[in-house]
CSV table of C-alpha atoms in Angstrom, one decimal:
chain,number,residue,atom,x,y,z
A,907,MET,CA,110.3,105.6,104.3
A,908,ALA,CA,106.7,105.0,105.1
A,909,LYS,CA,106.0,103.1,101.9
A,910,GLN,CA,109.1,100.9,102.2
A,911,ALA,CA,107.0,97.9,103.4
A,912,PHE,CA,104.7,98.3,100.4
A,913,LYS,CA,107.7,98.4,98.0
A,914,THR,CA,109.2,95.3,99.7
A,915,LEU,CA,105.9,93.4,99.4
A,916,ALA,CA,105.5,94.5,95.8
A,917,GLN,CA,109.0,93.3,94.9
A,918,LYS,CA,108.5,90.0,96.7
A,919,ASN,CA,105.1,89.4,95.0
A,920,SER,CA,106.6,90.1,91.6
A,921,GLN,CA,109.4,87.6,92.1
A,922,THR,CA,107.1,85.0,93.5
A,923,LEU,CA,104.6,85.4,90.6
A,924,ASN,CA,107.3,85.3,88.0
A,925,ARG,CA,108.9,82.2,89.5
A,926,THR,CA,105.5,80.5,89.8
A,927,HIS,CA,104.7,81.2,86.1
A,928,LEU,CA,108.1,79.8,85.0
A,929,ILE,CA,107.7,76.7,87.0
A,930,ALA,CA,104.1,76.1,85.8
A,931,LEU,CA,105.3,76.6,82.2
A,932,GLY,CA,108.1,74.1,82.7
A,933,VAL,CA,105.9,71.5,84.4
A,934,ASN,CA,103.1,71.7,81.8
A,935,THR,CA,105.6,71.7,78.9
A,936,PHE,CA,107.2,68.6,80.3
A,937,TYR,CA,103.9,66.9,80.6
A,938,LEU,CA,102.7,67.8,77.1
A,939,LEU,CA,106.1,66.8,75.6
A,940,PHE,CA,105.8,63.4,77.3
A,941,ALA,CA,102.1,63.1,76.4
A,942,PHE,CA,102.3,63.9,72.7
A,943,ILE,CA,105.8,62.9,71.7
A,944,ILE,CA,107.2,60.1,73.9
A,945,PHE,CA,104.3,58.0,75.3
A,946,ARG,CA,101.3,59.1,73.2
A,947,LYS,CA,98.9,57.3,75.6
A,948,ARG,CA,98.1,60.1,78.0
A,949,SER,CA,94.6,61.5,78.5
A,950,ILE,CA,94.4,65.2,77.7
A,951,TYR,CA,90.9,65.3,79.2
A,952,LYS,CA,92.2,64.2,82.6
A,953,TYR,CA,95.1,66.6,82.3
A,954,VAL,CA,92.9,69.6,81.7
A,955,LEU,CA,90.4,68.6,84.4
A,956,LEU,CA,92.8,67.8,87.1
A,957,ASN,CA,95.4,70.5,86.3
A,958,GLY,CA,92.6,73.1,86.1
A,959,PRO,CA,92.5,74.1,89.8
A,960,ALA,CA,96.2,74.8,89.9
A,961,LEU,CA,95.9,77.0,86.9
A,962,VAL,CA,92.9,78.8,88.3
A,963,PHE,CA,94.8,79.4,91.6
A,964,GLU,CA,97.8,80.6,89.7
A,965,PHE,CA,95.8,83.2,87.8
A,966,TRP,CA,94.0,84.2,91.0
A,967,PHE,CA,97.4,84.8,92.6
A,968,GLU,CA,98.3,86.9,89.6
A,969,ARG,CA,95.1,89.0,90.0
A,970,ILE,CA,95.4,89.7,93.7
A,971,GLY,CA,99.2,89.7,94.1
A,972,ARG,CA,100.6,91.6,91.1
A,973,PRO,CA,101.7,95.1,92.1
A,974,VAL,CA,100.1,98.0,90.1
A,975,TYR,CA,102.3,100.9,89.1
A,976,GLN,CA,101.0,104.2,87.7
A,977,ASP,CA,103.4,106.7,86.2
A,978,GLY,CA,106.3,104.8,87.7
A,979,GLU,CA,104.9,105.0,91.2
A,980,LEU,CA,103.6,102.1,93.2
A,981,LYS,CA,99.8,102.4,93.4
A,982,ARG,CA,99.0,99.0,94.9
A,983,ALA,CA,101.4,96.4,96.3
A,984,GLY,CA,99.0,93.5,96.0
A,985,GLU,CA,97.9,91.0,98.7
A,986,ASP,CA,100.5,89.1,100.7
A,987,LEU,CA,101.1,85.8,98.8
A,988,GLU,CA,102.6,84.3,101.9
A,989,ALA,CA,99.5,84.8,104.1
A,990,LYS,CA,98.2,82.0,106.3
A,991,GLY,CA,94.9,80.2,105.8
A,992,LEU,CA,93.2,80.0,102.4
A,993,THR,CA,96.2,81.4,100.5
A,994,GLU,CA,98.5,78.8,102.1
A,995,TRP,CA,96.1,76.0,101.2
A,996,MET,CA,95.9,77.2,97.6
A,997,TRP,CA,99.7,77.1,97.4
A,998,ASP,CA,99.6,73.6,98.7
A,999,VAL,CA,97.2,72.6,96.0
A,1000,VAL,CA,99.4,74.2,93.3
A,1001,TYR,CA,102.5,72.5,94.5
A,1002,TRP,CA,100.8,69.1,94.8
A,1003,THR,CA,99.3,69.4,91.3
A,1004,TRP,CA,102.7,70.3,89.8
A,1005,GLY,CA,104.3,67.2,91.4
A,1006,ASN,CA,101.4,65.0,90.3
A,1007,VAL,CA,101.6,66.3,86.7
A,1008,VAL,CA,105.3,65.4,86.6
A,1009,PHE,CA,104.5,62.0,88.2
A,1010,VAL,CA,101.8,61.3,85.7
A,1011,ALA,CA,104.0,62.2,82.8
A,1012,LEU,CA,106.6,59.7,84.0
A,1013,VAL,CA,104.5,56.7,85.1
A,1014,GLY,CA,101.1,57.0,83.4
A,1015,ASP,CA,97.5,58.1,83.7
A,1016,TRP,CA,96.8,55.8,86.7
A,1017,ALA,CA,98.8,58.3,88.8
A,1018,TRP,CA,96.1,60.9,88.4
A,1019,TRP,CA,94.6,59.1,91.5
A,1020,GLY,CA,97.2,61.1,93.4
A,1021,MET,CA,94.9,64.1,93.0
A,1022,ILE,CA,92.6,62.7,95.6
A,1023,VAL,CA,95.1,63.7,98.3
A,1024,PRO,CA,94.3,67.5,98.1
A,1025,VAL,CA,90.6,66.7,98.2
A,1026,LEU,CA,91.0,64.5,101.3
A,1027,TYR,CA,93.3,67.1,102.9
A,1028,SER,CA,90.7,69.8,102.2
A,1029,VAL,CA,87.9,67.8,103.7
A,1030,TRP,CA,89.9,67.0,106.8
A,1031,SER,CA,91.0,70.6,107.2
A,1032,ALA,CA,87.4,71.9,106.8
A,1033,TRP,CA,86.2,69.3,109.3
A,1034,THR,CA,88.8,70.2,112.0
A,1035,THR,CA,88.1,73.9,111.5
A,1036,TYR,CA,84.4,73.4,111.9
A,1037,THR,CA,84.7,71.2,115.0
A,1038,GLY,CA,87.2,73.6,116.5
A,1039,MET,CA,84.9,76.5,115.8
A,1040,ARG,CA,81.9,74.7,117.2
A,1041,GLN,CA,83.8,73.9,120.5
A,1042,GLY,CA,85.1,77.4,120.8
A,1043,MET,CA,81.6,78.9,120.2
A,1044,GLY,CA,79.9,76.3,122.5
A,1045,GLY,CA,78.5,78.8,125.0
A,1046,MET,CA,76.9,80.9,122.2
A,1047,MET,CA,75.5,78.1,120.1
A,1048,GLY,CA,74.0,76.0,122.9
A,1049,GLY,CA,76.4,73.1,122.3
A,1050,GLY,CA,79.0,73.7,124.9
A,1051,ASP,CA,77.0,74.0,128.1
A,1052,ALA,CA,76.3,70.9,130.1
A,1053,GLY,CA,72.7,69.8,130.6
A,1054,PRO,CA,71.2,68.9,134.0
A,1055,GLU,CA,72.2,65.2,133.5
A,1056,LYS,CA,75.9,66.2,133.0
A,1057,GLN,CA,76.0,68.7,135.8
A,1058,GLY,CA,75.9,66.0,138.5
A,1059,ALA,CA,75.4,66.7,142.2
A,1060,THR,CA,77.0,70.1,142.3
A,1061,GLY,CA,74.3,71.6,140.1
A,1062,GLY,CA,76.7,73.1,137.6
A,1063,GLN,CA,78.9,74.7,140.3
A,1064,SER,CA,82.7,74.5,140.5
A,1065,LYS,CA,84.3,72.6,143.3
A,1066,ARG,CA,85.2,75.8,145.0
A,1067,GLN,CA,81.6,77.1,144.9
A,1068,ALA,CA,80.3,73.7,146.2
A,1069,LYS,CA,82.7,73.8,149.2
A,1070,MET,CA,81.8,77.4,150.0
A,1071,GLU,CA,78.1,76.5,149.9
A,1072,LYS,CA,78.7,73.5,152.2
A,1073,ARG,CA,80.4,75.7,154.8
A,1074,GLY,CA,77.4,78.1,154.9
A,1075,GLY,CA,77.9,80.3,151.9
A,1076,GLN,CA,80.1,83.2,151.2
A,1077,LYS,CA,80.2,85.8,154.0
A,1078,MET,CA,80.4,89.4,153.2
A,1079,ALA,CA,82.9,91.4,155.2
A,1080,TYR,CA,82.0,95.1,155.9
A,1081,ARG,CA,84.5,97.6,157.2
């Protein structure tokens, strides 16, 4: 019962990877069929260059997510392919690339400009992460504390501290 979670993850990963490979095979076959047989005016160089990241991510998912069995027993379930963060971003790039490859096959090579969207999304995501981290770490990095010009008349005190000082300071009560 203790390894049930690993078995479930291994089964889910296997299904996800198999489905991913089948979809990638279908999308790339569709493009190559259109590029070589129907239109004959598609750039294979652009196809290889701009479809490359999706293929690299797909093989990376295969490497980290495929469960490993030894003697019929589950040795390693693989990483969670539904994890947040970088894994989620890589899936977004794969899905966008598949859609763009189909779009290019249907309308032409000018549609490769659609691959600028994941790049812009990545830059925006990195920038917002960096600025959020910088604000969160403001006290440790020297960027979050206010200088003397920003502290105003209270000298960096809160309103409560300023009121208490105005009244004569905080009195200690001894019992």
